[in-house]
Amino acid sequence: MDIRTHHFIDQELCGQPVDLQPGFCRVTLSAIGRMAADAQGLVHGGFVFGLADYAAMLAVNDANVVLGAASVKFLKPVSVGDRIVAEARVGEVKGRKHVVEVIVSRNDETLLEGQLTCFVLDRHVLD
């Protein structure tokens, strides 16, 4: 896989890419105890969103891609021990703007669905 962005991501917390093609990425994540928000093992939604965000960045796969906006729906909870998968597919591209559709699932259940708007900049956002 030719990953061109987000090289320092902690894949234990944000997911591991398993399929990368132009305009598409699949990333898996095993929910671990450090992600729990409570004693029952409910995984904080930020980790689920982080997985979706990472998949979207890889679907665009440019060194200078950044997230500009997101509209997501959390449909079902995630528990410690779950193995979840994000699939991100670039839809509309207008210049620097890439609209990415993302679905996070567990087996056949959709847990999160949304649209992330990414921008490819001329240089790193911190430059």
PDB file of C-alpha atoms in Angstrom:
ATOM      1  CA  MET A   1       0.000   0.000   0.000  1.00  0.00           C
ATOM      2  CA  ASP A   2       1.314   3.413  -0.971  1.00  0.00           C
ATOM      3  CA  ILE A   3       0.186   5.515   2.003  1.00  0.00           C
ATOM      4  CA  ARG A   4       1.063   9.176   1.411  1.00  0.00           C
ATOM      5  CA  THR A   5      -0.479  10.816   4.480  1.00  0.00           C
ATOM      6  CA  HIS A   6      -0.855  10.586   8.258  1.00  0.00           C
ATOM      7  CA  HIS A   7       2.324   8.543   8.689  1.00  0.00           C
ATOM      8  CA  PHE A   8       2.490   8.999  12.477  1.00  0.00           C
ATOM      9  CA  ILE A   9      -1.067   7.813  13.232  1.00  0.00           C
ATOM     10  CA  ASP A  10      -1.311   5.371  16.130  1.00  0.00           C
ATOM     11  CA  GLN A  11      -3.002   2.514  14.289  1.00  0.00           C
ATOM     12  CA  GLU A  12      -4.002   0.870  17.578  1.00  0.00           C
ATOM     13  CA  LEU A  13      -6.235   3.899  18.264  1.00  0.00           C
ATOM     14  CA  CYS A  14      -7.230   4.963  14.723  1.00  0.00           C
ATOM     15  CA  GLY A  15      -7.238   1.716  12.765  1.00  0.00           C
ATOM     16  CA  GLN A  16      -5.111  -0.309  10.408  1.00  0.00           C
ATOM     17  CA  PRO A  17      -5.499   0.064   6.625  1.00  0.00           C
ATOM     18  CA  VAL A  18      -6.273  -3.251   4.927  1.00  0.00           C
ATOM     19  CA  ASP A  19      -7.271  -2.095   1.430  1.00  0.00           C
ATOM     20  CA  LEU A  20      -6.131   1.060  -0.324  1.00  0.00           C
ATOM     21  CA  GLN A  21      -7.061   1.931  -3.895  1.00  0.00           C
ATOM     22  CA  PRO A  22      -7.405   5.252  -5.700  1.00  0.00           C
ATOM     23  CA  GLY A  23     -10.398   6.970  -4.085  1.00  0.00           C
ATOM     24  CA  PHE A  24     -11.136   4.103  -1.665  1.00  0.00           C
ATOM     25  CA  CYS A  25      -9.860   2.790   1.633  1.00  0.00           C
ATOM     26  CA  ARG A  26     -10.877   0.117   4.143  1.00  0.00           C
ATOM     27  CA  VAL A  27      -9.525   0.394   7.690  1.00  0.00           C
ATOM     28  CA  THR A  28     -10.121  -2.005  10.599  1.00  0.00           C
ATOM     29  CA  LEU A  29     -10.052  -1.248  14.312  1.00  0.00           C
ATOM     30  CA  SER A  30     -10.229  -3.498  17.346  1.00  0.00           C
ATOM     31  CA  ALA A  31     -11.819  -1.597  20.228  1.00  0.00           C
ATOM     32  CA  ILE A  32      -9.521  -1.843  23.259  1.00  0.00           C
ATOM     33  CA  GLY A  33     -10.032  -1.065  26.917  1.00  0.00           C
ATOM     34  CA  ARG A  34      -8.326   2.334  26.717  1.00  0.00           C
ATOM     35  CA  MET A  35     -11.216   3.445  24.469  1.00  0.00           C
ATOM     36  CA  ALA A  36     -13.874   2.767  27.112  1.00  0.00           C
ATOM     37  CA  ALA A  37     -15.941   5.668  28.363  1.00  0.00           C
ATOM     38  CA  ASP A  38     -17.519   3.750  31.233  1.00  0.00           C
ATOM     39  CA  ALA A  39     -17.372   0.571  33.320  1.00  0.00           C
ATOM     40  CA  GLN A  40     -19.694  -1.243  30.894  1.00  0.00           C
ATOM     41  CA  GLY A  41     -17.180  -0.950  28.070  1.00  0.00           C
ATOM     42  CA  LEU A  42     -18.929   1.618  25.899  1.00  0.00           C
ATOM     43  CA  VAL A  43     -16.354   2.934  23.420  1.00  0.00           C
ATOM     44  CA  HIS A  44     -16.194   6.724  23.212  1.00  0.00           C
ATOM     45  CA  GLY A  45     -17.576   7.950  19.879  1.00  0.00           C
ATOM     46  CA  GLY A  46     -14.420   9.944  19.240  1.00  0.00           C
ATOM     47  CA  PHE A  47     -12.562   6.720  18.483  1.00  0.00           C
ATOM     48  CA  VAL A  48     -15.252   5.633  16.022  1.00  0.00           C
ATOM     49  CA  PHE A  49     -15.122   9.055  14.384  1.00  0.00           C
ATOM     50  CA  GLY A  50     -11.309   8.913  14.366  1.00  0.00           C
ATOM     51  CA  LEU A  51     -11.505   5.647  12.429  1.00  0.00           C
ATOM     52  CA  ALA A  52     -13.877   7.228   9.900  1.00  0.00           C
ATOM     53  CA  ASP A  53     -11.662  10.304   9.597  1.00  0.00           C
ATOM     54  CA  TYR A  54      -8.497   8.222   9.076  1.00  0.00           C
ATOM     55  CA  ALA A  55     -10.230   6.152   6.378  1.00  0.00           C
ATOM     56  CA  ALA A  56     -11.338   9.347   4.603  1.00  0.00           C
ATOM     57  CA  MET A  57      -7.813  10.805   4.721  1.00  0.00           C
ATOM     58  CA  LEU A  58      -6.440   7.604   3.182  1.00  0.00           C
ATOM     59  CA  ALA A  59      -9.137   7.504   0.498  1.00  0.00           C
ATOM     60  CA  VAL A  60      -7.906  10.938  -0.639  1.00  0.00           C
ATOM     61  CA  ASN A  61      -4.299   9.866   0.096  1.00  0.00           C
ATOM     62  CA  ASP A  62      -2.460  13.142  -0.407  1.00  0.00           C
ATOM     63  CA  ALA A  63       0.338  14.348   1.898  1.00  0.00           C
ATOM     64  CA  ASN A  64      -1.477  17.653   2.484  1.00  0.00           C
ATOM     65  CA  VAL A  65      -5.062  16.465   2.993  1.00  0.00           C
ATOM     66  CA  VAL A  66      -7.018  17.974   5.905  1.00  0.00           C
ATOM     67  CA  LEU A  67     -10.544  17.601   7.197  1.00  0.00           C
ATOM     68  CA  GLY A  68     -12.707  20.661   6.616  1.00  0.00           C
ATOM     69  CA  ALA A  69     -16.164  19.483   7.661  1.00  0.00           C
ATOM     70  CA  ALA A  70     -18.059  16.395   8.667  1.00  0.00           C
ATOM     71  CA  SER A  71     -21.665  15.332   8.919  1.00  0.00           C
ATOM     72  CA  VAL A  72     -22.067  11.929  10.559  1.00  0.00           C
ATOM     73  CA  LYS A  73     -24.747   9.867  12.254  1.00  0.00           C
ATOM     74  CA  PHE A  74     -23.906   7.466  15.052  1.00  0.00           C
ATOM     75  CA  LEU A  75     -26.416   4.642  14.629  1.00  0.00           C
ATOM     76  CA  LYS A  76     -25.289   1.949  17.093  1.00  0.00           C
ATOM     77  CA  PRO A  77     -22.854   1.759  19.995  1.00  0.00           C
ATOM     78  CA  VAL A  78     -19.441   0.124  19.968  1.00  0.00           C
ATOM     79  CA  SER A  79     -18.164  -1.991  22.866  1.00  0.00           C
ATOM     80  CA  VAL A  80     -14.675  -2.931  23.987  1.00  0.00           C
ATOM     81  CA  GLY A  81     -13.740  -6.085  22.095  1.00  0.00           C
ATOM     82  CA  ASP A  82     -15.646  -5.188  18.925  1.00  0.00           C
ATOM     83  CA  ARG A  83     -13.812  -5.309  15.613  1.00  0.00           C
ATOM     84  CA  ILE A  84     -15.119  -2.524  13.399  1.00  0.00           C
ATOM     85  CA  VAL A  85     -14.425  -1.567   9.796  1.00  0.00           C
ATOM     86  CA  ALA A  86     -14.537   1.798   8.037  1.00  0.00           C
ATOM     87  CA  GLU A  87     -14.956   2.051   4.291  1.00  0.00           C
ATOM     88  CA  ALA A  88     -14.352   5.438   2.712  1.00  0.00           C
ATOM     89  CA  ARG A  89     -15.032   6.306  -0.899  1.00  0.00           C
ATOM     90  CA  VAL A  90     -14.286   9.623  -2.593  1.00  0.00           C
ATOM     91  CA  GLY A  91     -17.359  10.876  -4.402  1.00  0.00           C
ATOM     92  CA  GLU A  92     -17.384  14.431  -5.656  1.00  0.00           C
ATOM     93  CA  VAL A  93     -14.101  16.207  -6.386  1.00  0.00           C
ATOM     94  CA  LYS A  94     -14.102  19.939  -7.146  1.00  0.00           C
ATOM     95  CA  GLY A  95     -10.608  21.338  -7.307  1.00  0.00           C
ATOM     96  CA  ARG A  96      -9.083  20.941  -3.843  1.00  0.00           C
ATOM     97  CA  LYS A  97     -12.352  19.782  -2.271  1.00  0.00           C
ATOM     98  CA  HIS A  98     -13.014  16.043  -1.948  1.00  0.00           C
ATOM     99  CA  VAL A  99     -16.315  14.784  -0.540  1.00  0.00           C
ATOM    100  CA  VAL A 100     -15.855  11.350   1.019  1.00  0.00           C
ATOM    101  CA  GLU A 101     -18.666   8.984   1.981  1.00  0.00           C
ATOM    102  CA  VAL A 102     -17.786   6.849   5.005  1.00  0.00           C
ATOM    103  CA  ILE A 103     -19.534   3.862   6.578  1.00  0.00           C
ATOM    104  CA  VAL A 104     -18.336   2.212   9.784  1.00  0.00           C
ATOM    105  CA  SER A 105     -19.727  -1.255  10.386  1.00  0.00           C
ATOM    106  CA  ARG A 106     -19.516  -4.310  12.619  1.00  0.00           C
ATOM    107  CA  ASN A 107     -20.261  -7.445  10.629  1.00  0.00           C
ATOM    108  CA  ASP A 108     -23.394  -6.417   8.680  1.00  0.00           C
ATOM    109  CA  GLU A 109     -24.474  -3.644  11.071  1.00  0.00           C
ATOM    110  CA  THR A 110     -23.899  -0.002  10.153  1.00  0.00           C
ATOM    111  CA  LEU A 111     -22.617   1.881  13.202  1.00  0.00           C
ATOM    112  CA  LEU A 112     -21.778   5.265  11.678  1.00  0.00           C
ATOM    113  CA  GLU A 113     -22.452   6.812   8.306  1.00  0.00           C
ATOM    114  CA  GLY A 114     -21.459  10.178   7.069  1.00  0.00           C
ATOM    115  CA  GLN A 115     -19.890  12.574   4.662  1.00  0.00           C
ATOM    116  CA  LEU A 116     -16.498  14.117   5.300  1.00  0.00           C
ATOM    117  CA  THR A 117     -15.291  17.092   3.310  1.00  0.00           C
ATOM    118  CA  CYS A 118     -11.539  17.042   2.827  1.00  0.00           C
ATOM    119  CA  PHE A 119      -9.266  19.627   1.263  1.00  0.00           C
ATOM    120  CA  VAL A 120      -5.920  19.064  -0.422  1.00  0.00           C
ATOM    121  CA  LEU A 121      -3.676  22.028   0.303  1.00  0.00           C
ATOM    122  CA  ASP A 122      -0.618  23.257  -1.594  1.00  0.00           C
ATOM    123  CA  ARG A 123       1.522  22.832   1.515  1.00  0.00           C
ATOM    124  CA  HIS A 124       1.211  21.412   5.027  1.00  0.00           C
ATOM    125  CA  VAL A 125      -1.487  23.133   7.085  1.00  0.00           C
ATOM    126  CA  LEU A 126       1.097  24.140   9.722  1.00  0.00           C
ATOM    127  CA  ASP A 127       3.536  25.698   7.211  1.00  0.00           C
TER     128      ASP A 127
END
